[in-house]
Amino acid sequence: MEERFYRKINNNNNNDPEDLFSYVPVNNSNDDIESEQISINKPLPNSNIGFQMLIKMGWKENTGLGRENSGIVEPIHYKMKEDVMGLGQRELDNKHTDINLSRKLLESEIVETEEIKEKRKIKSEKELNLKNEIKEQNKAFFCSLCNKQYKSITEYETHINSLDHNHTKRLKEQKKIQNQFEKNINKNSKTSEEA
């Protein structure tokens, strides 16, 4: 039995990616050189080595690949890559440009009209009113003795019952008593000097 070797040659005359390569059998003798055109659109000829190998392994024509014939029947179609980008780079670039096209404009990029100015003014007034309301409500949680502001009633009550608050309260009461005592001594000394 004569062995045939195949050599892959470039046959890209009409720029069709499916007819890009021809397989030419290489014999030891150069007397008959046949070329066999391989394409996805037509089935492999019976003389093809790959076809013969599949038949020897038990494959039948028009059935799927694999032990249970559940694999693919048609060959995988490919698309010729003609650019110099790496694989997946085009999808990545498209994703980034889509993100830039769909992003929200910055305030500095928006052209301000009278309507936008009015909306911004109303919004700032609402925010200011809200801040003032919150400040008024929080006054109930302000300890004037310690000069501290609390956000909730539980924090405020915890502070009122704390040792820190009671210590500050006693200290201020003692200072007040001390001041009154000093005032009384000063009054008594002035009255005794006058007499």
PDB file of C-alpha atoms in Angstrom:
ATOM      1  CA  MET A   1       0.000   0.000   0.000  1.00  0.00           C
ATOM      2  CA  GLU A   2       1.387   3.365  -0.986  1.00  0.00           C
ATOM      3  CA  GLU A   3       1.462   6.121   1.683  1.00  0.00           C
ATOM      4  CA  ARG A   4       0.432   9.617   0.674  1.00  0.00           C
ATOM      5  CA  PHE A   5       1.705  12.739   2.410  1.00  0.00           C
ATOM      6  CA  TYR A   6      -0.074  16.055   2.099  1.00  0.00           C
ATOM      7  CA  ARG A   7       1.460  19.482   2.091  1.00  0.00           C
ATOM      8  CA  LYS A   8      -0.499  22.646   2.850  1.00  0.00           C
ATOM      9  CA  ILE A   9      -0.090  25.390   0.222  1.00  0.00           C
ATOM     10  CA  ASN A  10      -1.510  28.905   0.168  1.00  0.00           C
ATOM     11  CA  ASN A  11      -4.120  29.309  -2.533  1.00  0.00           C
ATOM     12  CA  ASN A  12      -5.602  32.711  -1.631  1.00  0.00           C
ATOM     13  CA  ASN A  13      -6.267  34.052  -5.111  1.00  0.00           C
ATOM     14  CA  ASN A  14      -9.888  35.105  -4.600  1.00  0.00           C
ATOM     15  CA  ASN A  15      -9.646  36.087  -0.876  1.00  0.00           C
ATOM     16  CA  ASP A  16     -12.298  33.522   0.116  1.00  0.00           C
ATOM     17  CA  PRO A  17     -11.429  32.339   3.651  1.00  0.00           C
ATOM     18  CA  GLU A  18     -13.014  28.935   3.023  1.00  0.00           C
ATOM     19  CA  ASP A  19     -10.808  28.254  -0.029  1.00  0.00           C
ATOM     20  CA  LEU A  20      -7.651  29.638   1.521  1.00  0.00           C
ATOM     21  CA  PHE A  21      -5.574  26.466   1.547  1.00  0.00           C
ATOM     22  CA  SER A  22      -5.222  23.523  -0.791  1.00  0.00           C
ATOM     23  CA  TYR A  23      -3.835  20.177   0.224  1.00  0.00           C
ATOM     24  CA  VAL A  24      -1.501  18.740  -2.364  1.00  0.00           C
ATOM     25  CA  PRO A  25      -0.471  15.100  -2.085  1.00  0.00           C
ATOM     26  CA  VAL A  26       3.275  14.666  -2.091  1.00  0.00           C
ATOM     27  CA  ASN A  27       4.527  11.425  -3.569  1.00  0.00           C
ATOM     28  CA  ASN A  28       8.042  10.192  -3.754  1.00  0.00           C
ATOM     29  CA  SER A  29       7.689  10.442  -7.500  1.00  0.00           C
ATOM     30  CA  ASN A  30       6.772  13.818  -8.981  1.00  0.00           C
ATOM     31  CA  ASP A  31       4.835  12.350 -11.888  1.00  0.00           C
ATOM     32  CA  ASP A  32       1.200  13.049 -10.831  1.00  0.00           C
ATOM     33  CA  ILE A  33       0.388  15.975  -8.555  1.00  0.00           C
ATOM     34  CA  GLU A  34      -3.289  16.349  -7.812  1.00  0.00           C
ATOM     35  CA  SER A  35      -4.715  19.132  -5.747  1.00  0.00           C
ATOM     36  CA  GLU A  36      -7.694  18.603  -3.523  1.00  0.00           C
ATOM     37  CA  GLN A  37      -9.696  21.708  -2.613  1.00  0.00           C
ATOM     38  CA  ILE A  38     -10.947  21.584   1.010  1.00  0.00           C
ATOM     39  CA  SER A  39     -13.945  23.761   1.959  1.00  0.00           C
ATOM     40  CA  ILE A  40     -16.498  23.953   4.747  1.00  0.00           C
ATOM     41  CA  ASN A  41     -19.298  24.197   2.200  1.00  0.00           C
ATOM     42  CA  LYS A  42     -18.679  20.758   0.661  1.00  0.00           C
ATOM     43  CA  PRO A  43     -18.108  17.426   2.421  1.00  0.00           C
ATOM     44  CA  LEU A  44     -14.721  15.752   2.586  1.00  0.00           C
ATOM     45  CA  PRO A  45     -14.030  13.421  -0.348  1.00  0.00           C
ATOM     46  CA  ASN A  46     -13.627   9.697   0.326  1.00  0.00           C
ATOM     47  CA  SER A  47      -9.949   9.915  -0.597  1.00  0.00           C
ATOM     48  CA  ASN A  48      -9.212  12.346   2.268  1.00  0.00           C
ATOM     49  CA  ILE A  49      -7.010  10.857   4.994  1.00  0.00           C
ATOM     50  CA  GLY A  50      -9.093  12.387   7.809  1.00  0.00           C
ATOM     51  CA  PHE A  51     -12.274  10.959   6.278  1.00  0.00           C
ATOM     52  CA  GLN A  52     -10.676   7.519   6.016  1.00  0.00           C
ATOM     53  CA  MET A  53      -9.507   7.666   9.651  1.00  0.00           C
ATOM     54  CA  LEU A  54     -13.039   8.500  10.806  1.00  0.00           C
ATOM     55  CA  ILE A  55     -14.483   5.554   8.812  1.00  0.00           C
ATOM     56  CA  LYS A  56     -11.887   3.185  10.342  1.00  0.00           C
ATOM     57  CA  MET A  57     -12.891   4.325  13.841  1.00  0.00           C
ATOM     58  CA  GLY A  58     -16.561   3.463  13.199  1.00  0.00           C
ATOM     59  CA  TRP A  59     -17.985   6.794  12.118  1.00  0.00           C
ATOM     60  CA  LYS A  60     -20.739   6.833   9.495  1.00  0.00           C
ATOM     61  CA  GLU A  61     -21.465   9.666   7.109  1.00  0.00           C
ATOM     62  CA  ASN A  62     -24.045  12.303   8.175  1.00  0.00           C
ATOM     63  CA  THR A  63     -23.940  11.192  11.830  1.00  0.00           C
ATOM     64  CA  GLY A  64     -22.558  13.033  14.844  1.00  0.00           C
ATOM     65  CA  LEU A  65     -19.092  12.522  16.263  1.00  0.00           C
ATOM     66  CA  GLY A  66     -18.376  10.594  19.451  1.00  0.00           C
ATOM     67  CA  ARG A  67     -19.188   7.186  20.917  1.00  0.00           C
ATOM     68  CA  GLU A  68     -22.964   7.738  20.915  1.00  0.00           C
ATOM     69  CA  ASN A  69     -22.944   9.838  17.709  1.00  0.00           C
ATOM     70  CA  SER A  70     -24.175  12.812  19.743  1.00  0.00           C
ATOM     71  CA  GLY A  71     -21.445  15.256  18.695  1.00  0.00           C
ATOM     72  CA  ILE A  72     -21.484  17.876  15.967  1.00  0.00           C
ATOM     73  CA  VAL A  73     -22.447  16.914  12.418  1.00  0.00           C
ATOM     74  CA  GLU A  74     -21.468  20.130  10.644  1.00  0.00           C
ATOM     75  CA  PRO A  75     -17.915  21.493  10.859  1.00  0.00           C
ATOM     76  CA  ILE A  76     -17.296  24.579  12.971  1.00  0.00           C
ATOM     77  CA  HIS A  77     -17.569  27.705  10.842  1.00  0.00           C
ATOM     78  CA  TYR A  78     -14.837  30.218  11.280  1.00  0.00           C
ATOM     79  CA  LYS A  79     -14.394  33.852  10.415  1.00  0.00           C
ATOM     80  CA  MET A  80     -11.057  34.962   9.007  1.00  0.00           C
ATOM     81  CA  LYS A  81      -9.357  37.469  11.310  1.00  0.00           C
ATOM     82  CA  GLU A  82      -7.944  40.286   9.209  1.00  0.00           C
ATOM     83  CA  ASP A  83      -7.067  42.948  11.794  1.00  0.00           C
ATOM     84  CA  VAL A  84      -4.029  43.126  14.077  1.00  0.00           C
ATOM     85  CA  MET A  85      -5.979  43.319  17.347  1.00  0.00           C
ATOM     86  CA  GLY A  86      -5.652  40.506  19.843  1.00  0.00           C
ATOM     87  CA  LEU A  87      -8.504  38.096  20.408  1.00  0.00           C
ATOM     88  CA  GLY A  88     -11.275  39.734  22.410  1.00  0.00           C
ATOM     89  CA  GLN A  89      -9.805  43.243  22.098  1.00  0.00           C
ATOM     90  CA  ARG A  90     -12.534  44.467  19.730  1.00  0.00           C
ATOM     91  CA  GLU A  91     -15.302  43.396  22.155  1.00  0.00           C
ATOM     92  CA  LEU A  92     -13.440  45.109  25.012  1.00  0.00           C
ATOM     93  CA  ASP A  93     -13.084  48.340  22.994  1.00  0.00           C
ATOM     94  CA  ASN A  94     -16.788  48.211  22.045  1.00  0.00           C
ATOM     95  CA  LYS A  95     -17.723  47.709  25.694  1.00  0.00           C
ATOM     96  CA  HIS A  96     -15.683  50.754  26.773  1.00  0.00           C
ATOM     97  CA  THR A  97     -17.118  52.970  24.033  1.00  0.00           C
ATOM     98  CA  ASP A  98     -20.663  51.825  24.899  1.00  0.00           C
ATOM     99  CA  ILE A  99     -20.040  52.713  28.549  1.00  0.00           C
ATOM    100  CA  ASN A 100     -18.773  56.181  27.567  1.00  0.00           C
ATOM    101  CA  LEU A 101     -21.770  56.795  25.301  1.00  0.00           C
ATOM    102  CA  SER A 102     -24.289  55.787  27.955  1.00  0.00           C
ATOM    103  CA  ARG A 103     -22.727  57.504  30.982  1.00  0.00           C
ATOM    104  CA  LYS A 104     -24.475  60.327  32.800  1.00  0.00           C
ATOM    105  CA  LEU A 105     -23.217  63.812  31.968  1.00  0.00           C
ATOM    106  CA  LEU A 106     -21.284  65.718  34.612  1.00  0.00           C
ATOM    107  CA  GLU A 107     -22.712  68.987  35.933  1.00  0.00           C
ATOM    108  CA  SER A 108     -19.904  70.875  34.189  1.00  0.00           C
ATOM    109  CA  GLU A 109     -20.886  69.282  30.836  1.00  0.00           C
ATOM    110  CA  ILE A 110     -24.555  70.250  31.043  1.00  0.00           C
ATOM    111  CA  VAL A 111     -25.499  73.499  29.334  1.00  0.00           C
ATOM    112  CA  GLU A 112     -27.415  75.446  31.975  1.00  0.00           C
ATOM    113  CA  THR A 113     -30.765  76.854  30.882  1.00  0.00           C
ATOM    114  CA  GLU A 114     -33.225  78.989  32.836  1.00  0.00           C
ATOM    115  CA  GLU A 115     -35.302  75.905  33.612  1.00  0.00           C
ATOM    116  CA  ILE A 116     -32.276  74.051  35.041  1.00  0.00           C
ATOM    117  CA  LYS A 117     -31.311  77.126  37.097  1.00  0.00           C
ATOM    118  CA  GLU A 118     -34.817  77.306  38.533  1.00  0.00           C
ATOM    119  CA  LYS A 119     -34.817  73.579  39.389  1.00  0.00           C
ATOM    120  CA  ARG A 120     -31.411  73.907  41.061  1.00  0.00           C
ATOM    121  CA  LYS A 121     -32.612  76.908  43.079  1.00  0.00           C
ATOM    122  CA  ILE A 122     -35.755  75.060  44.252  1.00  0.00           C
ATOM    123  CA  LYS A 123     -33.677  72.012  45.161  1.00  0.00           C
ATOM    124  CA  SER A 124     -31.209  74.095  47.220  1.00  0.00           C
ATOM    125  CA  GLU A 125     -34.095  75.816  49.045  1.00  0.00           C
ATOM    126  CA  LYS A 126     -35.650  72.452  49.894  1.00  0.00           C
ATOM    127  CA  GLU A 127     -32.311  71.185  51.213  1.00  0.00           C
ATOM    128  CA  LEU A 128     -31.860  74.321  53.330  1.00  0.00           C
ATOM    129  CA  ASN A 129     -35.397  74.002  54.753  1.00  0.00           C
ATOM    130  CA  LEU A 130     -34.781  70.344  55.533  1.00  0.00           C
ATOM    131  CA  LYS A 131     -31.530  71.188  57.349  1.00  0.00           C
ATOM    132  CA  ASN A 132     -33.304  73.869  59.389  1.00  0.00           C
ATOM    133  CA  GLU A 133     -36.112  71.466  60.319  1.00  0.00           C
ATOM    134  CA  ILE A 134     -33.611  68.854  61.423  1.00  0.00           C
ATOM    135  CA  LYS A 135     -31.768  71.469  63.461  1.00  0.00           C
ATOM    136  CA  GLU A 136     -35.043  72.513  65.155  1.00  0.00           C
ATOM    137  CA  GLN A 137     -35.940  68.912  65.949  1.00  0.00           C
ATOM    138  CA  ASN A 138     -32.463  68.196  67.291  1.00  0.00           C
ATOM    139  CA  LYS A 139     -32.656  71.133  69.704  1.00  0.00           C
ATOM    140  CA  ALA A 140     -34.702  68.844  71.939  1.00  0.00           C
ATOM    141  CA  PHE A 141     -31.615  66.586  72.197  1.00  0.00           C
ATOM    142  CA  PHE A 142     -29.157  69.385  73.062  1.00  0.00           C
ATOM    143  CA  CYS A 143     -27.592  69.443  76.525  1.00  0.00           C
ATOM    144  CA  SER A 144     -26.912  73.110  77.273  1.00  0.00           C
ATOM    145  CA  LEU A 145     -25.105  72.215  80.488  1.00  0.00           C
ATOM    146  CA  CYS A 146     -22.453  70.153  78.671  1.00  0.00           C
ATOM    147  CA  ASN A 147     -22.840  71.966  75.328  1.00  0.00           C
ATOM    148  CA  LYS A 148     -23.350  68.663  73.440  1.00  0.00           C
ATOM    149  CA  GLN A 149     -25.772  67.735  70.646  1.00  0.00           C
ATOM    150  CA  TYR A 150     -27.313  64.232  70.360  1.00  0.00           C
ATOM    151  CA  LYS A 151     -29.142  62.695  67.410  1.00  0.00           C
ATOM    152  CA  SER A 152     -31.683  60.522  69.216  1.00  0.00           C
ATOM    153  CA  ILE A 153     -33.631  60.474  72.454  1.00  0.00           C
ATOM    154  CA  THR A 154     -31.827  57.330  73.636  1.00  0.00           C
ATOM    155  CA  GLU A 155     -28.406  58.974  73.253  1.00  0.00           C
ATOM    156  CA  TYR A 156     -29.688  62.071  75.042  1.00  0.00           C
ATOM    157  CA  GLU A 157     -31.192  60.093  77.946  1.00  0.00           C
ATOM    158  CA  THR A 158     -28.016  58.019  78.264  1.00  0.00           C
ATOM    159  CA  HIS A 159     -26.028  61.240  78.538  1.00  0.00           C
ATOM    160  CA  ILE A 160     -28.418  62.747  81.128  1.00  0.00           C
ATOM    161  CA  ASN A 161     -28.013  59.645  83.306  1.00  0.00           C
ATOM    162  CA  SER A 162     -24.236  59.442  82.836  1.00  0.00           C
ATOM    163  CA  LEU A 163     -21.613  60.245  85.473  1.00  0.00           C
ATOM    164  CA  ASP A 164     -20.023  62.796  83.151  1.00  0.00           C
ATOM    165  CA  HIS A 165     -23.214  64.888  82.966  1.00  0.00           C
ATOM    166  CA  ASN A 166     -23.882  64.639  86.700  1.00  0.00           C
ATOM    167  CA  HIS A 167     -20.266  65.542  87.516  1.00  0.00           C
ATOM    168  CA  THR A 168     -20.462  68.625  85.271  1.00  0.00           C
ATOM    169  CA  LYS A 169     -23.785  69.564  86.880  1.00  0.00           C
ATOM    170  CA  ARG A 170     -22.359  69.306  90.451  1.00  0.00           C
ATOM    171  CA  LEU A 171     -19.221  71.235  89.434  1.00  0.00           C
ATOM    172  CA  LYS A 172     -21.308  74.117  88.031  1.00  0.00           C
ATOM    173  CA  GLU A 173     -23.508  74.122  91.149  1.00  0.00           C
ATOM    174  CA  GLN A 174     -20.411  74.259  93.379  1.00  0.00           C
ATOM    175  CA  LYS A 175     -18.967  77.123  91.324  1.00  0.00           C
ATOM    176  CA  LYS A 176     -22.267  78.965  91.636  1.00  0.00           C
ATOM    177  CA  ILE A 177     -22.296  78.442  95.440  1.00  0.00           C
ATOM    178  CA  GLN A 178     -18.626  79.488  95.597  1.00  0.00           C
ATOM    179  CA  ASN A 179     -19.394  82.676  93.644  1.00  0.00           C
ATOM    180  CA  GLN A 180     -22.339  83.505  95.906  1.00  0.00           C
ATOM    181  CA  PHE A 181     -20.188  82.879  98.990  1.00  0.00           C
ATOM    182  CA  GLU A 182     -17.454  85.178  97.637  1.00  0.00           C
ATOM    183  CA  LYS A 183     -20.051  87.862  96.829  1.00  0.00           C
ATOM    184  CA  ASN A 184     -21.447  87.623 100.395  1.00  0.00           C
ATOM    185  CA  ILE A 185     -17.943  87.918 101.889  1.00  0.00           C
ATOM    186  CA  ASN A 186     -17.194  90.926  99.661  1.00  0.00           C
ATOM    187  CA  LYS A 187     -20.508  92.558 100.695  1.00  0.00           C
ATOM    188  CA  ASN A 188     -19.810  91.897 104.389  1.00  0.00           C
ATOM    189  CA  SER A 189     -16.281  93.268 104.151  1.00  0.00           C
ATOM    190  CA  LYS A 190     -17.505  96.437 102.374  1.00  0.00           C
ATOM    191  CA  THR A 191     -20.224  97.039 104.991  1.00  0.00           C
ATOM    192  CA  SER A 192     -17.743  96.530 107.859  1.00  0.00           C
ATOM    193  CA  GLU A 193     -15.264  98.966 106.243  1.00  0.00           C
ATOM    194  CA  GLU A 194     -17.968 101.603 105.870  1.00  0.00           C
ATOM    195  CA  ALA A 195     -18.978 101.313 109.514  1.00  0.00           C
TER     196      ALA A 195
END
